[in-house]
Amino acid sequence: MSFRIRACGLSDVGLARSHNEDCFGIDAENRLAVVADGMGGHSHGEVASRIAVQSIHDTVSKTAHQETARQEDLLADGNGSKDEAHSRVLAEAMRRAHQQVLGAIREDGSLYGMGTTVVGFLLQGDKAVVAHVGDSRAYRVHRDRLELLTQDHTWVNEQVVAGFLSAEQARVHPLKNVITRALGGESDVIVDTREIVVEEGDLYLLCSDGLTTMLNDGDIHSAVDLDAGLESTCRSLVQAANSRGGLDNVTVVLVAIEKS
Ligand code: CA
């Protein structure tokens, strides 16, 4: 069985920041969604997050076109298979995006210090890949249960994993913004990936930390109302984060899985 996506995204500056350094991209044709949360002074975070979203989109769409051409050749030969592993495609796209951010810094020294987190979703056949670097997150709502799919690359999350902090202590900790991995950081970047078999009716949520520092998982689940539709749910999530203070830019992308 194969599936398609229906997706919707919303990014909001929040109530405390002067500009929005988050960025998102949706490509329904290639079944791709990405959220990036930039950092760096003088609005350079905006530059980094845009480079990341654009670069990941370019790599995935180019690879998809090459793959289609290759599969057509194989099928014409009578020995093709469409069941190619694709988790490496999204991870490779993120590594290339990392190089693009580093390249932009090399070309313009004033951009030194910029970087971005990223989380992406890519569907092929009945398998989704979720990949991320940093503290932007992916969740799945599956049979009315909300499940966190990513582990933040943050100092506080390392303390949670080691048993020194609870998840709730980490969420409000003064050092919660200390990120241990980002695109544009150290010369090599390690991308975490996870493959999931999708089902019709599943909903995937990608978000920046402006959502998850304002809302806990229970709050997020409460704001997700599948009957209300994707656009309305995006607005509800952003409004809920702003109603708790909106201390950061907040970005959400919702991806619904449908039969194709
Ligand atoms: Ca943020």
GROMACS .gro file of C-alpha atoms and ligand atoms in nm:
model
  261
    1MET     CA    1   0.000   0.000   0.000
    2SER     CA    2   0.128   0.348  -0.067
    3PHE     CA    3   0.043   0.672   0.102
    4ARG     CA    4   0.052   1.043   0.037
    5ILE     CA    5   0.076   1.336   0.275
    6ARG     CA    6  -0.146   1.635   0.339
    7ALA     CA    7   0.046   1.896   0.533
    8CYS     CA    8   0.013   2.241   0.680
    9GLY     CA    9   0.257   2.466   0.866
   10LEU     CA   10   0.254   2.787   1.066
   11SER     CA   11   0.541   2.997   1.203
   12ASP     CA   12   0.493   3.281   1.449
   13VAL     CA   13   0.738   3.531   1.597
   14GLY     CA   14   0.585   3.484   1.943
   15LEU     CA   15   0.536   3.762   2.197
   16ALA     CA   16   0.892   3.838   2.312
   17ARG     CA   17   1.123   3.830   2.008
   18SER     CA   18   1.164   4.104   1.746
   19HIS     CA   19   1.209   3.866   1.451
   20ASN     CA   20   1.144   3.510   1.354
   21GLU     CA   21   1.451   3.289   1.304
   22ASP     CA   22   1.246   2.972   1.244
   23CYS     CA   23   1.171   2.843   0.897
   24PHE     CA   24   0.969   2.554   0.756
   25GLY     CA   25   0.915   2.388   0.420
   26ILE     CA   26   0.655   2.145   0.285
   27ASP     CA   27   0.679   1.956  -0.044
   28ALA     CA   28   0.373   1.730  -0.076
   29GLU     CA   29   0.486   1.594  -0.412
   30ASN     CA   30   0.806   1.457  -0.262
   31ARG     CA   31   0.631   1.382   0.071
   32LEU     CA   32   0.879   1.599   0.259
   33ALA     CA   33   0.840   1.838   0.553
   34VAL     CA   34   1.115   2.028   0.738
   35VAL     CA   35   1.135   2.265   1.036
   36ALA     CA   36   1.454   2.459   1.120
   37ASP     CA   37   1.526   2.692   1.412
   38GLY     CA   38   1.816   2.927   1.346
   39MET     CA   39   2.054   3.089   1.592
   40GLY     CA   40   2.320   3.358   1.571
   41GLY     CA   41   2.329   3.732   1.636
   42HIS     CA   42   2.199   4.011   1.410
   43SER     CA   43   1.922   3.793   1.262
   44HIS     CA   44   2.176   3.553   1.109
   45GLY     CA   45   1.974   3.267   1.250
   46GLU     CA   46   1.717   3.345   0.982
   47VAL     CA   47   1.985   3.299   0.717
   48ALA     CA   48   2.094   2.962   0.857
   49SER     CA   49   1.744   2.817   0.893
   50ARG     CA   50   1.648   2.926   0.539
   51ILE     CA   51   1.964   2.777   0.389
   52ALA     CA   52   1.892   2.448   0.569
   53VAL     CA   53   1.528   2.419   0.457
   54GLN     CA   54   1.610   2.513   0.096
   55SER     CA   55   1.914   2.285   0.077
   56ILE     CA   56   1.731   1.981   0.220
   57HIS     CA   57   1.444   2.036  -0.023
   58ASP     CA   58   1.684   2.067  -0.318
   59THR     CA   59   1.872   1.747  -0.228
   60VAL     CA   60   1.557   1.541  -0.169
   61SER     CA   61   1.381   1.655  -0.484
   62LYS     CA   62   1.694   1.604  -0.697
   63THR     CA   63   1.744   1.255  -0.552
   64ALA     CA   64   1.376   1.172  -0.611
   65HIS     CA   65   1.405   1.269  -0.978
   66GLN     CA   66   1.725   1.069  -1.021
   67GLU     CA   67   1.564   0.772  -0.847
   68THR     CA   68   1.254   0.789  -1.068
   69ALA     CA   69   1.473   0.789  -1.379
   70ARG     CA   70   1.681   0.499  -1.245
   71GLN     CA   71   1.372   0.295  -1.152
   72GLU     CA   72   1.225   0.354  -1.498
   73ASP     CA   73   1.546   0.221  -1.650
   74LEU     CA   74   1.540  -0.084  -1.421
   75LEU     CA   75   1.171  -0.150  -1.483
   76ALA     CA   76   1.234  -0.120  -1.857
   77ASP     CA   77   1.499  -0.392  -1.810
   78GLY     CA   78   1.240  -0.601  -1.628
   79ASN     CA   79   1.436  -0.642  -1.305
   80GLY     CA   80   1.357  -0.332  -1.101
   81SER     CA   81   1.246  -0.291  -0.743
   82LYS     CA   82   1.097   0.026  -0.599
   83ASP     CA   83   1.173  -0.077  -0.244
   84GLU     CA   84   1.489   0.132  -0.191
   85ALA     CA   85   1.596   0.235   0.157
   86HIS     CA   86   1.553   0.612   0.181
   87SER     CA   87   1.649   0.699   0.536
   88ARG     CA   88   1.998   0.779   0.406
   89VAL     CA   89   1.851   1.034   0.163
   90LEU     CA   90   1.718   1.260   0.437
   91ALA     CA   91   2.029   1.222   0.653
   92GLU     CA   92   2.252   1.296   0.354
   93ALA     CA   93   2.038   1.601   0.272
   94MET     CA   94   2.096   1.729   0.626
   95ARG     CA   95   2.470   1.671   0.605
   96ARG     CA   96   2.477   1.866   0.277
   97ALA     CA   97   2.272   2.143   0.439
   98HIS     CA   98   2.534   2.155   0.716
   99GLN     CA   99   2.805   2.203   0.452
  100GLN     CA  100   2.595   2.478   0.286
  101VAL     CA  101   2.568   2.667   0.617
  102LEU     CA  102   2.945   2.631   0.673
  103GLY     CA  103   3.006   2.744   0.313
  104ALA     CA  104   2.795   3.058   0.364
  105ILE     CA  105   2.999   3.141   0.677
  106ARG     CA  106   3.325   3.094   0.482
  107GLU     CA  107   3.201   3.333   0.212
  108ASP     CA  108   3.080   3.599   0.455
  109GLY     CA  109   3.272   3.623   0.781
  110SER     CA  110   2.999   3.837   0.939
  111LEU     CA  111   2.782   3.523   0.949
  112TYR     CA  112   3.031   3.349   1.180
  113GLY     CA  113   2.850   3.180   1.469
  114MET     CA  114   2.523   3.117   1.289
  115GLY     CA  115   2.370   2.772   1.298
  116THR     CA  116   2.038   2.596   1.295
  117THR     CA  117   1.859   2.296   1.433
  118VAL     CA  118   1.655   2.088   1.192
  119VAL     CA  119   1.392   1.815   1.197
  120GLY     CA  120   1.259   1.650   0.883
  121PHE     CA  121   0.998   1.399   0.772
  122LEU     CA  122   1.018   1.203   0.445
  123LEU     CA  123   0.769   0.939   0.331
  124GLN     CA  124   0.826   0.672   0.071
  125GLY     CA  125   0.582   0.386   0.021
  126ASP     CA  126   0.463   0.293   0.369
  127LYS     CA  127   0.778   0.404   0.552
  128ALA     CA  128   0.844   0.742   0.704
  129VAL     CA  129   1.186   0.863   0.804
  130VAL     CA  130   1.225   1.121   1.077
  131ALA     CA  131   1.570   1.280   1.102
  132HIS     CA  132   1.694   1.558   1.326
  133VAL     CA  133   1.983   1.761   1.462
  134GLY     CA  134   1.934   1.977   1.772
  135ASP     CA  135   1.620   2.038   1.975
  136SER     CA  136   1.350   2.071   1.710
  137ARG     CA  137   1.120   1.775   1.762
  138ALA     CA  138   0.897   1.525   1.584
  139TYR     CA  139   0.591   1.369   1.741
  140ARG     CA  140   0.340   1.117   1.611
  141VAL     CA  141  -0.028   1.098   1.700
  142HIS     CA  142  -0.110   0.732   1.645
  143ARG     CA  143  -0.449   0.594   1.747
  144ASP     CA  144  -0.504   0.902   1.966
  145ARG     CA  145  -0.174   0.865   2.152
  146LEU     CA  146   0.098   1.129   2.132
  147GLU     CA  147   0.448   0.987   2.104
  148LEU     CA  148   0.779   1.179   2.098
  149LEU     CA  149   0.995   1.042   1.815
  150THR     CA  150   1.315   1.241   1.869
  151GLN     CA  151   1.568   1.289   2.149
  152ASP     CA  152   1.679   1.652   2.189
  153HIS     CA  153   2.047   1.711   2.133
  154THR     CA  154   2.072   1.931   2.440
  155TRP     CA  155   2.268   1.934   2.763
  156VAL     CA  156   1.949   1.904   2.970
  157ASN     CA  157   1.832   1.599   2.775
  158GLU     CA  158   2.166   1.432   2.841
  159GLN     CA  159   2.093   1.489   3.213
  160VAL     CA  160   1.745   1.334   3.169
  161VAL     CA  161   1.890   1.027   2.997
  162ALA     CA  162   2.149   0.995   3.276
  163GLY     CA  163   1.873   1.019   3.538
  164PHE     CA  164   1.980   1.353   3.692
  165LEU     CA  165   1.676   1.555   3.576
  166SER     CA  166   1.311   1.472   3.506
  167ALA     CA  167   1.163   1.566   3.168
  168GLU     CA  168   0.961   1.843   3.335
  169GLN     CA  169   1.268   1.980   3.520
  170ALA     CA  170   1.454   1.982   3.188
  171ARG     CA  171   1.172   2.169   3.013
  172VAL     CA  172   1.203   2.468   3.247
  173HIS     CA  173   1.575   2.444   3.331
  174PRO     CA  174   1.782   2.768   3.292
  175LEU     CA  175   2.027   2.578   3.066
  176LYS     CA  176   1.752   2.428   2.848
  177ASN     CA  177   1.877   2.625   2.545
  178VAL     CA  178   2.225   2.470   2.543
  179ILE     CA  179   2.230   2.265   2.222
  180THR     CA  180   2.491   1.995   2.173
  181ARG     CA  181   2.445   1.949   1.796
  182ALA     CA  182   2.352   2.194   1.519
  183LEU     CA  183   2.397   2.246   1.146
  184GLY     CA  184   2.679   2.500   1.109
  185GLY     CA  185   2.852   2.388   1.427
  186GLU     CA  186   3.149   2.151   1.434
  187SER     CA  187   3.297   2.030   1.106
  188ASP     CA  188   3.111   1.698   1.109
  189VAL     CA  189   2.747   1.664   1.206
  190ILE     CA  190   2.579   1.345   1.326
  191VAL     CA  191   2.217   1.310   1.211
  192ASP     CA  192   1.981   1.085   1.406
  193THR     CA  193   1.727   0.898   1.194
  194ARG     CA  194   1.433   0.676   1.270
  195GLU     CA  195   1.216   0.473   1.031
  196ILE     CA  196   0.849   0.417   1.106
  197VAL     CA  197   0.584   0.217   0.918
  198VAL     CA  198   0.293   0.459   0.870
  199GLU     CA  199  -0.079   0.395   0.891
  200GLU     CA  200  -0.367   0.585   0.736
  201GLY     CA  201  -0.487   0.846   0.986
  202ASP     CA  202  -0.151   0.893   1.159
  203LEU     CA  203  -0.052   1.253   1.220
  204TYR     CA  204   0.307   1.374   1.245
  205LEU     CA  205   0.401   1.701   1.415
  206LEU     CA  206   0.732   1.878   1.355
  207CYS     CA  207   0.803   2.176   1.578
  208SER     CA  208   1.065   2.419   1.703
  209ASP     CA  209   1.146   2.443   2.074
  210GLY     CA  210   0.931   2.757   2.099
  211LEU     CA  211   0.639   2.516   2.117
  212THR     CA  212   0.787   2.260   2.356
  213THR     CA  213   0.937   2.503   2.607
  214MET     CA  214   0.594   2.666   2.648
  215LEU     CA  215   0.386   2.345   2.639
  216ASN     CA  216   0.437   1.998   2.781
  217ASP     CA  217   0.336   1.687   2.588
  218GLY     CA  218  -0.008   1.678   2.755
  219ASP     CA  219  -0.074   2.040   2.651
  220ILE     CA  220   0.031   1.960   2.295
  221HIS     CA  221  -0.195   1.655   2.279
  222SER     CA  222  -0.488   1.863   2.409
  223ALA     CA  223  -0.439   2.123   2.132
  224VAL     CA  224  -0.444   1.858   1.858
  225ASP     CA  225  -0.799   1.813   1.734
  226LEU     CA  226  -0.807   1.600   1.421
  227ASP     CA  227  -1.173   1.683   1.356
  228ALA     CA  228  -1.090   2.057   1.349
  229GLY     CA  229  -0.854   2.017   1.051
  230LEU     CA  230  -0.483   2.079   1.005
  231GLU     CA  231  -0.491   2.459   0.964
  232SER     CA  232  -0.703   2.507   1.272
  233THR     CA  233  -0.482   2.271   1.474
  234CYS     CA  234  -0.167   2.462   1.368
  235ARG     CA  235  -0.331   2.785   1.488
  236SER     CA  236  -0.440   2.622   1.817
  237LEU     CA  237  -0.085   2.503   1.889
  238VAL     CA  238   0.068   2.845   1.820
  239GLN     CA  239  -0.201   3.023   2.023
  240ALA     CA  240  -0.146   2.782   2.313
  241ALA     CA  241   0.231   2.856   2.313
  242ASN     CA  242   0.164   3.231   2.300
  243SER     CA  243  -0.097   3.208   2.576
  244ARG     CA  244   0.180   3.069   2.802
  245GLY     CA  245   0.405   3.365   2.728
  246GLY     CA  246   0.528   3.310   2.370
  247LEU     CA  247   0.889   3.362   2.481
  248ASP     CA  248   1.034   3.225   2.158
  249ASN     CA  249   0.948   3.192   1.791
  250VAL     CA  250   0.710   2.900   1.747
  251THR     CA  251   0.678   2.684   1.438
  252VAL     CA  252   0.460   2.381   1.377
  253VAL     CA  253   0.411   2.156   1.075
  254LEU     CA  254   0.142   1.890   1.073
  255VAL     CA  255   0.160   1.598   0.832
  256ALA     CA  256  -0.144   1.377   0.785
  257ILE     CA  257  -0.102   1.031   0.631
  258GLU     CA  258  -0.361   0.941   0.367
  259LYS     CA  259  -0.402   0.652   0.125
  260SER     CA  260  -0.285   0.748  -0.223
  261CA      CA  261   1.387   2.846   1.925
   0.00000   0.00000   0.00000
